[in-house]
Amino acid sequence: MTLTFDELRRIKHELPSGSMQRIANALAVSEETVRNYFGGTHYAQGESAGFHLEPGPHGGIVVLDRTDILDMARSILHETRETA
């Protein structure tokens, strides 16, 4: 899957508090791995989650090897909007 880095960061910033831990628990990965997926660089505490960045406009193009973290983040955003 590809999207812009700015779009990926927008999704991360819109997530409600506690979402990183919720995603991590549901997918059996560390919270830092989820943060790294959204552009973090804490590889000593978490793993890379298949995040590849190509320079370009809007922060560059991100190629994601896995979509489960993004899918869950979007699902949380959808839930949040429905209850608002």
mmCIF file with all atom_site columns, N, CA, C and O in Angstrom, residues 7 32 37 44 48 52 56 62 66 74-75 80 82:
data_model
loop_
_atom_site.group_PDB
_atom_site.id
_atom_site.type_symbol
_atom_site.label_atom_id
_atom_site.label_alt_id
_atom_site.label_comp_id
_atom_site.label_asym_id
_atom_site.label_entity_id
_atom_site.label_seq_id
_atom_site.pdbx_PDB_ins_code
_atom_site.Cartn_x
_atom_site.Cartn_y
_atom_site.Cartn_z
_atom_site.occupancy
_atom_site.B_iso_or_equiv
_atom_site.pdbx_formal_charge
_atom_site.auth_seq_id
_atom_site.auth_comp_id
_atom_site.auth_asym_id
_atom_site.auth_atom_id
_atom_site.pdbx_PDB_model_num
ATOM 1  N N  . GLU A 1 7  ? -0.147  12.058 5.012  1.00 0.00 ? 7  GLU A N  1
ATOM 2  C CA . GLU A 1 7  ? -1.420  11.375 5.267  1.00 0.00 ? 7  GLU A CA 1
ATOM 3  C C  . GLU A 1 7  ? -1.278  10.380 6.416  1.00 0.00 ? 7  GLU A C  1
ATOM 4  O O  . GLU A 1 7  ? -2.136  10.291 7.292  1.00 0.00 ? 7  GLU A O  1
ATOM 5  N N  . GLU A 1 32 ? 5.938   0.455  20.615 1.00 0.00 ? 32 GLU A N  1
ATOM 6  C CA . GLU A 1 32 ? 6.959   1.164  19.837 1.00 0.00 ? 32 GLU A CA 1
ATOM 7  C C  . GLU A 1 32 ? 6.959   0.700  18.376 1.00 0.00 ? 32 GLU A C  1
ATOM 8  O O  . GLU A 1 32 ? 7.223   1.489  17.478 1.00 0.00 ? 32 GLU A O  1
ATOM 9  N N  . TYR A 1 37 ? 5.701   2.311  12.870 1.00 0.00 ? 37 TYR A N  1
ATOM 10 C CA . TYR A 1 37 ? 4.879   2.175  11.671 1.00 0.00 ? 37 TYR A CA 1
ATOM 11 C C  . TYR A 1 37 ? 4.390   3.539  11.186 1.00 0.00 ? 37 TYR A C  1
ATOM 12 O O  . TYR A 1 37 ? 4.273   3.780  9.992  1.00 0.00 ? 37 TYR A O  1
ATOM 13 N N  . ALA A 1 44 ? 15.297  0.470  18.847 1.00 0.00 ? 44 ALA A N  1
ATOM 14 C CA . ALA A 1 44 ? 15.862  -0.241 19.996 1.00 0.00 ? 44 ALA A CA 1
ATOM 15 C C  . ALA A 1 44 ? 14.748  -0.830 20.862 1.00 0.00 ? 44 ALA A C  1
ATOM 16 O O  . ALA A 1 44 ? 14.908  -1.883 21.462 1.00 0.00 ? 44 ALA A O  1
ATOM 17 N N  . SER A 1 48 ? 10.890  -2.632 13.119 1.00 0.00 ? 48 SER A N  1
ATOM 18 C CA . SER A 1 48 ? 10.409  -1.988 11.907 1.00 0.00 ? 48 SER A CA 1
ATOM 19 C C  . SER A 1 48 ? 9.133   -2.713 11.507 1.00 0.00 ? 48 SER A C  1
ATOM 20 O O  . SER A 1 48 ? 9.019   -3.919 11.678 1.00 0.00 ? 48 SER A O  1
ATOM 21 N N  . HIS A 1 52 ? 8.602   2.040  4.356  1.00 0.00 ? 52 HIS A N  1
ATOM 22 C CA . HIS A 1 52 ? 9.639   2.483  3.427  1.00 0.00 ? 52 HIS A CA 1
ATOM 23 C C  . HIS A 1 52 ? 9.261   3.863  2.911  1.00 0.00 ? 52 HIS A C  1
ATOM 24 O O  . HIS A 1 52 ? 8.150   4.053  2.411  1.00 0.00 ? 52 HIS A O  1
ATOM 25 N N  . GLY A 1 56 ? 9.750   12.938 -1.693 1.00 0.00 ? 56 GLY A N  1
ATOM 26 C CA . GLY A 1 56 ? 8.782   13.516 -2.617 1.00 0.00 ? 56 GLY A CA 1
ATOM 27 C C  . GLY A 1 56 ? 7.925   14.550 -1.929 1.00 0.00 ? 56 GLY A C  1
ATOM 28 O O  . GLY A 1 56 ? 8.133   14.871 -0.761 1.00 0.00 ? 56 GLY A O  1
ATOM 29 N N  . VAL A 1 62 ? 5.123   6.876  1.210  1.00 0.00 ? 62 VAL A N  1
ATOM 30 C CA . VAL A 1 62 ? 5.366   5.764  2.122  1.00 0.00 ? 62 VAL A CA 1
ATOM 31 C C  . VAL A 1 62 ? 4.815   4.496  1.471  1.00 0.00 ? 62 VAL A C  1
ATOM 32 O O  . VAL A 1 62 ? 3.679   4.471  1.008  1.00 0.00 ? 62 VAL A O  1
ATOM 33 N N  . ARG A 1 66 ? 2.805   -4.045 5.300  1.00 0.00 ? 66 ARG A N  1
ATOM 34 C CA . ARG A 1 66 ? 1.649   -4.626 5.989  1.00 0.00 ? 66 ARG A CA 1
ATOM 35 C C  . ARG A 1 66 ? 0.614   -3.550 6.195  1.00 0.00 ? 66 ARG A C  1
ATOM 36 O O  . ARG A 1 66 ? 0.956   -2.389 6.390  1.00 0.00 ? 66 ARG A O  1
ATOM 37 N N  . ARG A 1 74 ? -7.561  3.065  11.090 1.00 0.00 ? 74 ARG A N  1
ATOM 38 C CA . ARG A 1 74 ? -8.715  3.621  10.377 1.00 0.00 ? 74 ARG A CA 1
ATOM 39 C C  . ARG A 1 74 ? -10.031 3.172  11.013 1.00 0.00 ? 74 ARG A C  1
ATOM 40 O O  . ARG A 1 74 ? -10.989 3.924  11.082 1.00 0.00 ? 74 ARG A O  1
ATOM 41 N N  . SER A 1 75 ? -10.062 1.940  11.493 1.00 0.00 ? 75 SER A N  1
ATOM 42 C CA . SER A 1 75 ? -11.258 1.424  12.167 1.00 0.00 ? 75 SER A CA 1
ATOM 43 C C  . SER A 1 75 ? -11.517 2.201  13.461 1.00 0.00 ? 75 SER A C  1
ATOM 44 O O  . SER A 1 75 ? -12.660 2.558  13.764 1.00 0.00 ? 75 SER A O  1
ATOM 45 N N  . THR A 1 80 ? -14.569 6.365  16.404 1.00 0.00 ? 80 THR A N  1
ATOM 46 C CA . THR A 1 80 ? -14.531 7.652  17.098 1.00 0.00 ? 80 THR A CA 1
ATOM 47 C C  . THR A 1 80 ? -15.502 8.638  16.460 1.00 0.00 ? 80 THR A C  1
ATOM 48 O O  . THR A 1 80 ? -16.217 9.361  17.154 1.00 0.00 ? 80 THR A O  1
ATOM 49 N N  . GLU A 1 82 ? -18.178 7.908  14.705 1.00 0.00 ? 82 GLU A N  1
ATOM 50 C CA . GLU A 1 82 ? -19.564 7.451  14.881 1.00 0.00 ? 82 GLU A CA 1
ATOM 51 C C  . GLU A 1 82 ? -20.094 7.832  16.255 1.00 0.00 ? 82 GLU A C  1
ATOM 52 O O  . GLU A 1 82 ? -21.286 8.064  16.408 1.00 0.00 ? 82 GLU A O  1
#
